[in-house]
XYZ file of C-alpha atoms in Angstrom:
242
model
C -21.287 -49.416 3.639
C -20.092 -52.655 2.283
C -22.548 -52.230 -0.672
C -21.199 -48.338 -1.345
C -17.350 -49.669 -1.796
C -18.268 -52.472 -4.027
C -20.147 -50.077 -6.373
C -17.506 -47.742 -6.371
C -14.801 -50.668 -6.801
C -16.574 -51.735 -9.833
C -16.520 -48.293 -10.845
C -12.880 -47.153 -10.477
C -10.511 -50.330 -10.063
C -8.827 -51.655 -13.094
C -11.069 -53.849 -15.785
C -8.579 -56.464 -15.107
C -8.988 -57.064 -11.638
C -11.549 -59.554 -11.053
C -14.243 -59.525 -8.611
C -12.645 -61.649 -5.911
C -9.876 -59.299 -6.341
C -12.060 -56.208 -5.876
C -13.994 -57.083 -3.347
C -10.110 -57.951 -1.403
C -9.636 -54.531 -1.974
C -12.521 -53.155 -0.415
C -12.417 -55.404 2.712
C -8.996 -53.945 2.926
C -10.105 -50.704 2.912
C -12.959 -51.858 5.619
C -10.330 -52.807 7.936
C -7.830 -50.017 7.335
C -10.401 -47.083 8.292
C -11.859 -49.454 10.962
C -15.615 -49.447 8.920
C -16.001 -53.350 10.310
C -18.931 -52.762 12.970
C -20.698 -50.365 10.089
C -19.627 -52.567 7.282
C -23.204 -53.809 6.940
C -25.557 -50.925 8.135
C -27.058 -48.678 5.961
C -25.301 -45.325 5.253
C -28.765 -43.458 5.720
C -29.642 -39.674 5.762
C -32.296 -37.141 5.886
C -34.837 -39.065 8.128
C -33.071 -42.425 7.929
C -30.690 -42.847 10.611
C -27.575 -44.876 9.542
C -24.192 -44.821 10.340
C -22.312 -42.161 12.467
C -20.800 -39.122 11.173
C -17.648 -40.076 11.656
C -18.195 -43.675 9.869
C -19.316 -41.370 6.839
C -16.254 -39.295 6.734
C -14.357 -42.613 6.776
C -16.722 -44.207 4.473
C -15.770 -41.003 1.952
C -12.417 -41.605 2.047
C -12.585 -44.750 1.253
C -14.660 -44.260 -1.865
C -11.838 -42.058 -2.814
C -8.621 -44.293 -2.027
C -10.535 -46.616 -4.089
C -9.085 -44.233 -7.477
C -5.378 -44.805 -5.949
C -4.688 -41.011 -5.457
C -1.091 -39.882 -4.349
C -2.615 -36.722 -2.765
C -5.746 -36.785 -0.513
C -6.926 -33.095 0.139
C -9.660 -32.710 2.539
C -11.947 -29.575 3.594
C -12.552 -30.022 7.465
C -12.666 -33.788 7.724
C -13.170 -33.712 11.580
C -16.128 -30.675 11.695
C -19.306 -31.958 13.341
C -18.011 -34.649 14.688
C -16.934 -35.092 18.690
C -13.597 -35.601 19.774
C -13.659 -39.270 19.538
C -14.974 -39.582 15.988
C -12.575 -36.837 14.999
C -9.272 -38.745 16.378
C -10.639 -41.987 14.590
C -10.850 -40.111 11.435
C -7.402 -38.429 11.435
C -5.910 -41.777 12.869
C -7.230 -43.587 9.735
C -5.484 -40.485 7.553
C -2.167 -40.544 9.726
C -1.607 -44.070 8.602
C -2.905 -43.731 4.537
C 0.293 -40.761 5.197
C 2.434 -43.712 6.931
C 2.027 -46.029 3.568
C 3.387 -43.078 1.410
C 0.470 -41.435 0.808
C 0.225 -37.459 1.240
C -2.911 -36.046 3.152
C -3.275 -32.285 2.959
C -6.593 -31.377 5.376
C -8.251 -27.688 6.204
C -8.437 -28.058 9.894
C -10.657 -25.699 12.430
C -10.316 -26.157 16.145
C -8.289 -29.800 16.357
C -8.003 -31.155 20.281
C -4.620 -31.569 21.359
C -4.479 -35.340 20.455
C -5.700 -34.720 16.681
C -3.334 -31.247 16.514
C -0.161 -33.538 17.462
C -0.974 -36.320 14.757
C -0.071 -33.929 11.937
C 3.453 -33.986 11.036
C 3.670 -30.486 9.326
C 1.782 -27.196 10.108
C 0.547 -24.165 7.297
C -0.858 -21.428 9.767
C -2.812 -18.825 7.765
C -4.610 -15.291 9.088
C -6.515 -13.623 6.423
C -4.453 -15.404 3.945
C -0.741 -14.223 4.652
C 1.437 -17.255 5.935
C 2.258 -17.227 9.913
C 4.096 -20.121 10.222
C 4.879 -23.547 8.163
C 6.865 -26.386 9.064
C 7.093 -29.014 11.401
C 3.918 -29.048 14.259
C 6.219 -30.132 16.694
C 8.375 -26.598 16.104
C 5.330 -24.313 16.426
C 5.347 -23.906 19.877
C 8.911 -23.214 20.298
C 8.634 -20.723 17.262
C 5.717 -18.395 18.939
C 8.217 -18.819 22.306
C 10.893 -17.521 20.802
C 8.728 -14.516 19.470
C 7.753 -13.502 22.393
C 4.196 -16.013 22.804
C 4.323 -18.609 25.248
C 1.862 -20.996 25.115
C 0.209 -21.184 28.870
C 0.044 -24.432 30.890
C -2.860 -26.820 30.016
C -3.518 -24.809 26.487
C -4.164 -26.916 23.751
C -1.383 -25.704 20.972
C -3.806 -25.645 18.601
C -5.974 -23.389 20.447
C -2.876 -21.280 21.587
C -1.727 -21.085 17.562
C -5.134 -19.999 16.247
C -5.543 -17.248 18.919
C -2.203 -16.285 18.133
C -2.976 -15.518 14.598
C -6.799 -14.559 14.997
C -7.936 -11.138 14.680
C -9.502 -10.279 17.824
C -12.909 -8.268 17.131
C -14.005 -7.402 20.788
C -13.457 -3.868 20.697
C -11.819 -1.649 17.992
C -8.601 -1.134 20.412
C -8.142 -5.420 20.739
C -8.607 -5.355 16.742
C -5.563 -2.994 15.871
C -3.676 -4.816 18.624
C -4.167 -8.136 17.192
C -4.139 -6.769 13.229
C -0.317 -4.917 14.936
C 0.846 -8.609 15.862
C -0.049 -10.494 12.797
C 1.679 -7.998 10.883
C 4.617 -8.599 12.668
C 4.463 -12.473 12.912
C 3.855 -12.585 9.363
C 6.999 -10.105 8.362
C 9.126 -12.525 10.940
C 8.466 -15.301 9.229
C 9.059 -14.255 5.562
C 12.653 -13.398 6.911
C 13.393 -16.681 8.702
C 15.719 -19.321 6.528
C 12.620 -21.773 7.245
C 10.436 -19.043 4.251
C 13.275 -19.441 2.339
C 13.838 -23.006 2.282
C 9.932 -23.362 1.923
C 10.191 -20.582 -1.169
C 13.251 -22.515 -2.894
C 10.994 -25.905 -3.088
C 7.675 -24.242 -4.262
C 9.938 -22.740 -7.121
C 11.573 -26.010 -7.597
C 8.100 -27.816 -7.941
C 7.056 -24.658 -10.080
C 9.720 -24.985 -12.363
C 8.819 -28.335 -13.215
C 5.315 -27.214 -14.736
C 7.188 -27.295 -18.031
C 7.090 -30.969 -17.598
C 5.247 -32.862 -20.574
C 1.476 -33.535 -19.267
C 0.602 -36.925 -17.810
C -1.745 -38.836 -20.059
C -5.376 -38.353 -19.487
C -6.201 -41.385 -17.454
C -9.105 -43.712 -19.337
C -12.142 -44.629 -16.817
C -12.039 -48.308 -15.524
C -15.430 -48.865 -16.204
C -16.826 -48.293 -19.936
C -20.357 -46.525 -20.651
C -21.992 -50.080 -20.946
C -20.839 -50.950 -17.731
C -21.190 -47.539 -16.044
C -24.943 -47.441 -17.251
C -25.738 -51.020 -15.735
C -23.879 -50.145 -12.696
C -25.666 -46.762 -12.254
C -29.467 -48.251 -13.713
C -29.177 -51.430 -10.513
C -28.062 -49.035 -7.558
C -31.024 -46.665 -8.666
C -33.194 -49.684 -8.713
C -32.346 -50.939 -5.628
C -32.488 -47.623 -4.054
C -36.248 -47.260 -5.191
C -37.383 -50.683 -4.380
C -35.102 -51.167 -1.142
C -35.696 -48.085 0.764
C -38.997 -47.450 2.056
C -38.864 -43.938 2.823
C -38.444 -43.456 -0.931
């Protein structure tokens, strides 16, 4: 794990940074994403057993963070993980958001704990927006429209059931599609939608601004060749399966 992060650090961190400074950045990322116990464990893959699925997810996030992005967009970061590992991944993302980064996730079937970690929520049904706003307000929003979340039901699961098409029978499909259409119409008439629509228009209006200067790679061609060749050589000589 540490070797993977060291490799990405040498490729992506500014060339003006010393090796000691790059090591410090890697160490902080390992601590921030709770990878201390896995730091000296092989990543693995295929027939080679290595770190857990949750640790692989956090390692992938750590590699991207070395590029200092202001926006992180993750597609199903918790898929294939048990509830504990999923919570650890989202806890790490929550910490990043508190540090000022924008974190956007596409997520399916979140547990109650994971669902409540998100500040804002967008619910889509067949590409149509059903809700956009604070996660803490979504149950109140649906309750005001006649859909109350039963006691003991995960809020995330309730939201998905409410905006999903039920194809068990022709009758249930028609009923659910009618419900979704009504919710979609109701949402687009709300002040909340008008507010978000205005914000989107403001952002779109800024598209005429001059493009940012293209960022040059931190590692030059020769450095990239040396690092990639060295990594490939170590994989061939150190991987018994290969």
